[in-house]
Coordinates of N, CA, C and O in Angstrom, one line a residue:
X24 N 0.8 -1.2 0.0 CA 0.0 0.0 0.0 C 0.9 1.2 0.0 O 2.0 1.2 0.6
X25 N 0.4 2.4 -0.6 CA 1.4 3.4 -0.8 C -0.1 4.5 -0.3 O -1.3 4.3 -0.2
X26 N 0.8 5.6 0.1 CA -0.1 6.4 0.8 C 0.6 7.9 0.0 O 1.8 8.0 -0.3
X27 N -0.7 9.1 -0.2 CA 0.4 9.9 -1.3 C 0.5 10.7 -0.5 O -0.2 10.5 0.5
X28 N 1.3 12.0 -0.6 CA 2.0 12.9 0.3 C 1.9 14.2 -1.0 O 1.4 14.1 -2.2
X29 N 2.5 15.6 -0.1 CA 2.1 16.5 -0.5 C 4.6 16.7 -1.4 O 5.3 17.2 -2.3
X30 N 4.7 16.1 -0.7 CA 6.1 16.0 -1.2 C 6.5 15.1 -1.9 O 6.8 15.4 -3.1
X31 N 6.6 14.2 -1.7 CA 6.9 12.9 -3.2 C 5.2 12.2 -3.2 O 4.1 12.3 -2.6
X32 N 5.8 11.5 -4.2 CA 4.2 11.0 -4.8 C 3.4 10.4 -4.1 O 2.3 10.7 -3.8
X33 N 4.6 8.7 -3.7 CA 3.8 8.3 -2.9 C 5.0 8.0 -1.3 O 6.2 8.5 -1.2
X34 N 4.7 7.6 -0.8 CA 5.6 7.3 0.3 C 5.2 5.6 1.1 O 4.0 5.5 1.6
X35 N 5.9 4.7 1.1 CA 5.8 3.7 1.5 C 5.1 3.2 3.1 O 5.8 3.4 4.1
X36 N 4.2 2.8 3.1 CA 4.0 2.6 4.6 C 4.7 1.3 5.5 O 4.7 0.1 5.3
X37 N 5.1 1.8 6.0 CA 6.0 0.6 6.7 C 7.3 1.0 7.8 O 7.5 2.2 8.2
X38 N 7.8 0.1 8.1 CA 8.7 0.1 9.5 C 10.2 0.7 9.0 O 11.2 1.1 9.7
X39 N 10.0 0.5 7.8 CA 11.6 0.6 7.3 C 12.2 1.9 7.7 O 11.4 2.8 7.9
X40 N 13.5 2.2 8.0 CA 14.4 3.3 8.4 C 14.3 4.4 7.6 O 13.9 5.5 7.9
X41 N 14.8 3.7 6.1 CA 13.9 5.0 5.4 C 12.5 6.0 5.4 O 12.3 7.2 5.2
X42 N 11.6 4.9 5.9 CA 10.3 5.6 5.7 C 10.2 6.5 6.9 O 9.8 7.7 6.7
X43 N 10.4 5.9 8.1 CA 10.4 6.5 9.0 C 11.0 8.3 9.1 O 10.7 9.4 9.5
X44 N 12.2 7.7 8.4 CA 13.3 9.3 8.4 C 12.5 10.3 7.2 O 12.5 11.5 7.1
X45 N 11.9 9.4 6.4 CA 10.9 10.4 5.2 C 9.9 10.9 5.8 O 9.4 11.9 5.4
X46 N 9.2 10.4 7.0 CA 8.1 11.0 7.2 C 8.6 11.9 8.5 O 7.8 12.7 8.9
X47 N 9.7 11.7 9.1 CA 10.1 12.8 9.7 C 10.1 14.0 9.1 O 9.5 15.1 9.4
X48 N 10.9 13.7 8.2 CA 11.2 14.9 7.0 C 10.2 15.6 6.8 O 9.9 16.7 7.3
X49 N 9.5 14.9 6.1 CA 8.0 15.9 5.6 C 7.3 16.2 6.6 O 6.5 17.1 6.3
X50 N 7.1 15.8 7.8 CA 6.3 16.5 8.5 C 7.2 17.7 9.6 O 6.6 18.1 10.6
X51 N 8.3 18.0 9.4 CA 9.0 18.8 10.1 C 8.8 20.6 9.7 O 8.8 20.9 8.5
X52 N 8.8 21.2 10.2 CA 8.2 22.5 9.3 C 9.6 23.6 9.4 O 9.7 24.8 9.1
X53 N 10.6 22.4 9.9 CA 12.1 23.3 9.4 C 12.6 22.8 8.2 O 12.5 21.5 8.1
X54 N 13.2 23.6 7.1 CA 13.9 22.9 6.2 C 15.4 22.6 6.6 O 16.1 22.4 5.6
X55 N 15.8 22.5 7.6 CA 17.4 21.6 7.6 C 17.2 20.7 8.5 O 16.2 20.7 9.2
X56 N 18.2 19.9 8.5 CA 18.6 18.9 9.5 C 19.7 18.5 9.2 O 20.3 18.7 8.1
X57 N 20.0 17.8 10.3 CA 22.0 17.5 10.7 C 21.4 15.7 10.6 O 20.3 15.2 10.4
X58 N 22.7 15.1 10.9 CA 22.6 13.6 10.5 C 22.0 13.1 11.8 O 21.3 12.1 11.8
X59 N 22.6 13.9 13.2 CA 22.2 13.7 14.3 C 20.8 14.1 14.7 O 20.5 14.2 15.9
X60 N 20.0 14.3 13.9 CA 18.4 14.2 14.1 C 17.6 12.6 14.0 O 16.5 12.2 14.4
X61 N 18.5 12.2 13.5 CA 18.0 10.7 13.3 C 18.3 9.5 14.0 O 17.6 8.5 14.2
X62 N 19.7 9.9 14.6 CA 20.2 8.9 15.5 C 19.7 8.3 16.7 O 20.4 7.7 17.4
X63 N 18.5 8.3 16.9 CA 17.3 7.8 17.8 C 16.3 7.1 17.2 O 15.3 6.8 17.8
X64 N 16.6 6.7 15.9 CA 16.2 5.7 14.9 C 16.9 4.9 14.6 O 16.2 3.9 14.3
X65 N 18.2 4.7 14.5 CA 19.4 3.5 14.3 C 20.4 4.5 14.0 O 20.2 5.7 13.7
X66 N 21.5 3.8 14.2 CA 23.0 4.0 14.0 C 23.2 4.6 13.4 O 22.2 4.9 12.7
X67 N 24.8 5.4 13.1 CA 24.6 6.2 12.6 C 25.1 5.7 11.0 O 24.7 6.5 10.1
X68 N 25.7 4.7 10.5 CA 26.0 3.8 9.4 C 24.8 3.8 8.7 O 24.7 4.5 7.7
X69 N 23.7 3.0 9.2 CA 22.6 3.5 8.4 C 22.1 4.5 8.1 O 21.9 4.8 7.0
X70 N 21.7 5.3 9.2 CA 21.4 7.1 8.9 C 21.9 7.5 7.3 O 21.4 7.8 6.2
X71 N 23.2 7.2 8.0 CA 24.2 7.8 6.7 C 23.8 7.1 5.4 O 23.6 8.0 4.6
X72 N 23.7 6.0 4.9 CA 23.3 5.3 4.0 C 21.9 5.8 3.4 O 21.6 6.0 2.2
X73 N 21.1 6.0 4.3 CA 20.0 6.7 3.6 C 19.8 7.5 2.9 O 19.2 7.5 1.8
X74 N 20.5 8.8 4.0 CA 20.6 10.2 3.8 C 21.6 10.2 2.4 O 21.4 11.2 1.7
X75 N 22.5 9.5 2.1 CA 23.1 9.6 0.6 C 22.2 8.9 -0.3 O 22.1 9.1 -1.5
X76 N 21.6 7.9 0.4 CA 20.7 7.5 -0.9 C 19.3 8.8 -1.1 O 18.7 8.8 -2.2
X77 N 18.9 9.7 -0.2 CA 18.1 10.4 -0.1 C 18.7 11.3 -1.1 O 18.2 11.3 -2.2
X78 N 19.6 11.9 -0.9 CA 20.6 13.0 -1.4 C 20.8 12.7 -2.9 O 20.6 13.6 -3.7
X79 N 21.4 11.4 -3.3 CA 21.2 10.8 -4.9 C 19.8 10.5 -5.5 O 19.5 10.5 -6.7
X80 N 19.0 10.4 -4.3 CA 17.5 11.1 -5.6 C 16.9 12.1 -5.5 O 15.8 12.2 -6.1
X81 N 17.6 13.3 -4.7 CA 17.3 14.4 -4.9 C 16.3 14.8 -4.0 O 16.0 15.9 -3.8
X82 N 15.7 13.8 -3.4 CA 14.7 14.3 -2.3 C 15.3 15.4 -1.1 O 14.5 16.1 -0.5
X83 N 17.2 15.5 -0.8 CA 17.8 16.1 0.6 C 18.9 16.7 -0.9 O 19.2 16.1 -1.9
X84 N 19.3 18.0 -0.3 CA 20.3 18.7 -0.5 C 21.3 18.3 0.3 O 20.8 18.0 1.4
X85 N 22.5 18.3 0.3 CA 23.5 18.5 0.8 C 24.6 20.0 1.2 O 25.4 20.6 0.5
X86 N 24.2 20.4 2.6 CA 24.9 21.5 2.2 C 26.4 21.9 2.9 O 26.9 23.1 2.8
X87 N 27.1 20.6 3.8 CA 27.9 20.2 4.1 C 28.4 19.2 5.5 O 27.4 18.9 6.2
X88 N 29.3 18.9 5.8 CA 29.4 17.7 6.2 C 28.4 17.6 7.6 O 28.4 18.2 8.7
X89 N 27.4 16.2 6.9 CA 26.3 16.3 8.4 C 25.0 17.2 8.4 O 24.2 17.2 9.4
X90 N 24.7 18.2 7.0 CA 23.8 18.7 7.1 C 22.9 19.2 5.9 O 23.3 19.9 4.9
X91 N 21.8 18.7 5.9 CA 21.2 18.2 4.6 C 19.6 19.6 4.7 O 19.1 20.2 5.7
X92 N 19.5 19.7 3.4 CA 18.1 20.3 3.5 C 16.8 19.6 2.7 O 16.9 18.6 2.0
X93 N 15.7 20.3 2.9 CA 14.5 19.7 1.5 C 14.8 20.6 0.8 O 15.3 21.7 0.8
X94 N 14.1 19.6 -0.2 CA 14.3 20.5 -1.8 C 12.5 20.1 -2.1 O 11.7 19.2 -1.8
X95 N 12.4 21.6 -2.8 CA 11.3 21.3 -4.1 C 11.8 21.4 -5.5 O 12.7 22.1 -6.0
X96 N 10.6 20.6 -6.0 CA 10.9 21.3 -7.7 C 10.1 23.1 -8.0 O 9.0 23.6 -7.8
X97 N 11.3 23.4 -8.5 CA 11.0 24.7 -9.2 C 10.1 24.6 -10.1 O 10.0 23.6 -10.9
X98 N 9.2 26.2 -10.0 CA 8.0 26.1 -11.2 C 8.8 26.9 -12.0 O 8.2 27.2 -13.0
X99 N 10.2 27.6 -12.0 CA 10.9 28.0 -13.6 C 11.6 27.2 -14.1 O 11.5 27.2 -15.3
X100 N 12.5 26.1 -13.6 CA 13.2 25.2 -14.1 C 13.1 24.1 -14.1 O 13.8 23.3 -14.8
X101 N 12.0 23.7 -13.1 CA 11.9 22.2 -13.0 C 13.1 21.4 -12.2 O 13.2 20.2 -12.4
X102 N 13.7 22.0 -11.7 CA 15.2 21.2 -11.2 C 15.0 21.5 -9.6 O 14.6 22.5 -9.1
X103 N 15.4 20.3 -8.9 CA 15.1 21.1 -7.3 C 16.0 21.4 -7.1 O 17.2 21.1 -7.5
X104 N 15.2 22.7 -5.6 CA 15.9 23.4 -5.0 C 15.9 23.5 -3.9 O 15.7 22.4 -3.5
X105 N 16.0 24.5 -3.0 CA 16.1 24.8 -1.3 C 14.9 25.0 -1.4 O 14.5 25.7 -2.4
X106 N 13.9 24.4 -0.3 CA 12.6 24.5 0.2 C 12.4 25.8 0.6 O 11.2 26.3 0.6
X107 N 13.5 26.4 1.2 CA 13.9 27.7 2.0 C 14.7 28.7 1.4 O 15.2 28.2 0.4
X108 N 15.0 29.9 1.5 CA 16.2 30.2 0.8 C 17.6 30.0 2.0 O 17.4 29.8 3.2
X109 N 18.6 30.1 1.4 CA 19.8 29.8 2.1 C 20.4 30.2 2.9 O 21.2 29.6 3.6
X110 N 20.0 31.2 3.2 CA 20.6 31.6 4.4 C 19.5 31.3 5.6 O 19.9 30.9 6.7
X111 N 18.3 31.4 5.3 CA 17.5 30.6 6.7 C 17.7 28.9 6.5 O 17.5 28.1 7.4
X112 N 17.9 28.8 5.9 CA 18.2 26.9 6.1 C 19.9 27.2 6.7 O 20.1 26.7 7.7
X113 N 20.8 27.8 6.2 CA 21.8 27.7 6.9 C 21.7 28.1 8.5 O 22.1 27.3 9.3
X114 N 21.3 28.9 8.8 CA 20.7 29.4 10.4 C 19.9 28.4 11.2 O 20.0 28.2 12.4
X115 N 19.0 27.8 10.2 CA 18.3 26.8 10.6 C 19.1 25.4 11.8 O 18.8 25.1 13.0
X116 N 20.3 24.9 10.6 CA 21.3 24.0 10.5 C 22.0 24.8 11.9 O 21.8 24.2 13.0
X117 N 22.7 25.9 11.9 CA 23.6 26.4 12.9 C 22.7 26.5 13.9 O 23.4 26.2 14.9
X118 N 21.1 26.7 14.4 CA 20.6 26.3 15.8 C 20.3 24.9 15.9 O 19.8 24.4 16.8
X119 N 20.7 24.3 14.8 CA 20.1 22.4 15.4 C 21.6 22.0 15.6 O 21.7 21.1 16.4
X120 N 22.9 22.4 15.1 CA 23.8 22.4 15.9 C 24.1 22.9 17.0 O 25.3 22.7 17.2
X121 N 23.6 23.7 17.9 CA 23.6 24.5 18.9 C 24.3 25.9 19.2 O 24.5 26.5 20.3
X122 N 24.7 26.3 18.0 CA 25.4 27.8 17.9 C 24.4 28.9 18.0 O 23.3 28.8 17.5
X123 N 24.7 29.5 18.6 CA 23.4 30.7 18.8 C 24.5 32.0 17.7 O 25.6 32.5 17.7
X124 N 23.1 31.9 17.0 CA 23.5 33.4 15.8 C 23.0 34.5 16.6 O 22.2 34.6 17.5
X125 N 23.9 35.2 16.0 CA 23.5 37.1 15.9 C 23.5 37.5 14.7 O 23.7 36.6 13.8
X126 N 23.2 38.9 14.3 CA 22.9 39.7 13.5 C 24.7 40.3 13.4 O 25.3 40.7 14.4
X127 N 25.3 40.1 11.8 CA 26.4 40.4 11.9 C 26.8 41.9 12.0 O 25.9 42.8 11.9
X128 N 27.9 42.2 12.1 CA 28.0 43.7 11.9 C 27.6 44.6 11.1 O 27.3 45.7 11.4
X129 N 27.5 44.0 9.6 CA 27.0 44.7 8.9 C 25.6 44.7 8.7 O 25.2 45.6 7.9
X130 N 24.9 44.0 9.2 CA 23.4 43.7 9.9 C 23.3 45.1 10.5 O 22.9 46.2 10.1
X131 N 23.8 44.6 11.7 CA 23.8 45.6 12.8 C 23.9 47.4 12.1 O 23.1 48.3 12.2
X132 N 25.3 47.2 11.6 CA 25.2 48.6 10.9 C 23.8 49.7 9.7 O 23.4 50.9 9.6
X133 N 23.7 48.4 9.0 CA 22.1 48.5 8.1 C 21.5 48.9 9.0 O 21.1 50.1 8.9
X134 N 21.3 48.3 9.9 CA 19.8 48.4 10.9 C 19.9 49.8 11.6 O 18.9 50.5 11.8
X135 N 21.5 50.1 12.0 CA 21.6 51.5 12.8 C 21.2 52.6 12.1 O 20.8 53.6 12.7
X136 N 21.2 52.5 10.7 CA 21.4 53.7 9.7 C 22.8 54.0 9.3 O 23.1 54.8 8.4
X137 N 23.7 53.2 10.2 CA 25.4 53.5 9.7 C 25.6 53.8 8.3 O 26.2 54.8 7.8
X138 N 24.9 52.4 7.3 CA 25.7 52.1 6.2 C 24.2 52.1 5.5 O 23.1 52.0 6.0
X139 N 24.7 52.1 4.0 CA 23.3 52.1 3.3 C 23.6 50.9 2.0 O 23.2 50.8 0.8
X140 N 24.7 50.0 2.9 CA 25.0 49.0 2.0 C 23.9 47.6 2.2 O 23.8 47.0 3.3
X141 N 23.7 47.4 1.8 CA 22.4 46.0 2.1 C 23.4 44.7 2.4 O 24.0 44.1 1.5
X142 N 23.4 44.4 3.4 CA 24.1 43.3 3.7 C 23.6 41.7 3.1 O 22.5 41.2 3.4
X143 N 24.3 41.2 2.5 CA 24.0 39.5 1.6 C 23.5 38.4 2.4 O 22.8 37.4 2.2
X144 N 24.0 38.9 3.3 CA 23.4 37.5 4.7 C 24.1 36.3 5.3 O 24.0 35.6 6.3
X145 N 25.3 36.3 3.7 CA 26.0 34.9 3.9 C 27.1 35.2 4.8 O 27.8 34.2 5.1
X146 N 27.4 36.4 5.3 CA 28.0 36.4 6.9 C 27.1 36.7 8.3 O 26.4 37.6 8.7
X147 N 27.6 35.4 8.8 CA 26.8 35.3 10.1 C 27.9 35.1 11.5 O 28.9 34.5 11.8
X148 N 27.0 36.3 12.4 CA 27.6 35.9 13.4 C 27.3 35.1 14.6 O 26.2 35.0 15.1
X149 N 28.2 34.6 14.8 CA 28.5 33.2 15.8 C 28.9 33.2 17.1 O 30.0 33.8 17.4
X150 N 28.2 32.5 18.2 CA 29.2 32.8 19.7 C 30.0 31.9 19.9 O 30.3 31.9 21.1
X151 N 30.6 30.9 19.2 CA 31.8 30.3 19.4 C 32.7 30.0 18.0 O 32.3 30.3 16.9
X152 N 33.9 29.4 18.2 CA 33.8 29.4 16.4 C 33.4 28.0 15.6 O 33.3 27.0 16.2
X153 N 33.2 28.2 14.5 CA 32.4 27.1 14.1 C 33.3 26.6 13.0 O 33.7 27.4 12.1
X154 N 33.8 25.2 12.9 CA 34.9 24.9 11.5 C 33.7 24.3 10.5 O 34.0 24.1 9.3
X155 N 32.9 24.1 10.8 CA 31.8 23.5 9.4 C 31.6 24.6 8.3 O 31.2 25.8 8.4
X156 N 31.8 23.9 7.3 CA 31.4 24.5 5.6 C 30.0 24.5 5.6 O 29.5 23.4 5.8
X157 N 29.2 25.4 5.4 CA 28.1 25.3 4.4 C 28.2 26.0 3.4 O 28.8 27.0 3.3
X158 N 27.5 25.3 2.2 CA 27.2 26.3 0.7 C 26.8 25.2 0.2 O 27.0 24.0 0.2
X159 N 25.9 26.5 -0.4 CA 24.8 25.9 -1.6 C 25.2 26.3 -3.1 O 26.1 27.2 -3.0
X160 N 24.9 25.9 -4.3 CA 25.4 26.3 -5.5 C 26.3 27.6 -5.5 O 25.9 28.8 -5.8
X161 N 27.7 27.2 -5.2 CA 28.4 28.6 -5.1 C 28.5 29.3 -4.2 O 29.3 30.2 -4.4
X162 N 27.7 29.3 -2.8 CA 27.9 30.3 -2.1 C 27.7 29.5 -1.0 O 27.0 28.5 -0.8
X163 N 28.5 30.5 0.1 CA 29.3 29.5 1.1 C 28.9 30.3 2.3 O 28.9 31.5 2.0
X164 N 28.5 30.2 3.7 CA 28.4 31.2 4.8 C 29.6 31.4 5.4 O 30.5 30.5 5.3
X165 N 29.8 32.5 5.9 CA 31.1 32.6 6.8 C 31.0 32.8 8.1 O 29.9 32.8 8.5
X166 N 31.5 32.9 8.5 CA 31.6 33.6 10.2 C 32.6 34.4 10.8 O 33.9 34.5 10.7
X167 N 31.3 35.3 11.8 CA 32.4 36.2 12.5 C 31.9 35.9 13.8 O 30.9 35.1 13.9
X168 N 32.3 36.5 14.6 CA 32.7 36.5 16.1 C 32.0 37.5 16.7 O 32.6 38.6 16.9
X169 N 30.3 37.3 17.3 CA 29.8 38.4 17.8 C 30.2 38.9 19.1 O 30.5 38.1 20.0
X170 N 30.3 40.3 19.1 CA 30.5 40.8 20.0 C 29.3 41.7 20.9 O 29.0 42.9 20.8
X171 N 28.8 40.6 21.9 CA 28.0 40.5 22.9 C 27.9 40.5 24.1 O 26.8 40.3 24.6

């Protein structure tokens, strides 16, 4: 029996680790997750095995090591994408690893009236430091060091 969903077509009903981790997925109303959301489901060997087989059919983005996002298909291109745009899925990822964000300096400065430069977003600041990569097609977050 197949049961349909509003995200893939149909979705399998059953006990399997996959299905389980798919219907986490779709019913979660954040777009990221780390590999360690699942680890309360089996090991982390299989986790991992999924989430690349998830990732090879395009159901999870990859946006660096341990942290995956949803994708939809686009109504211009047909190709999926970030369910979210990038920088809130990256923020997303950085509170399910436990980093607490701020608003970077140049945030900060926009917001004062300092600068009338529009800040990109893909710098974020961080209260500890963080060595994880994220980026999505080309574009990578960085980090600075809030001062709090």
């Amino acid at each position: 029996r197949n049961i349909v969903t509003k995200k893939e077509k149909t979705m399998p009903i059953g006990n399997t680790l996959e299905a389980k981790m798919r219907y986490r997925i779709n019913k979660s109303k954040l777009s990221a997750f780390v590999a360690a959301d699942f680890y309360d489901l089996s090991d982390g060997d299989q986790v991992g095995r999924i989430l690349r087989k998830m990732v090879k059919e395009q159901f999870l983005i990859k946006l660096g090591q341990g942290v995956f996002a949803k994708t939809k298909i686009s109504t211009i291109t047909g190709k999926r994408i970030l369910e979210t745009d990038f920088i809130t899925t990256a923020k997303q990822a950085l509170k399910k690893l436990k980093i607490k964000i701020y608003p970077s300096r140049a945030e900060r400065d926009y917001n004062d009236g300092r600068s009338t430069q529009i800040p990109t977003g893909l710098r974020i600041a961080v209260n500890k430091r963080v060595a994880r990569t994220i980026s999505y097609n080309g574009r990578t977050i960085s980090y600075e060091q809030a001062n709090i």
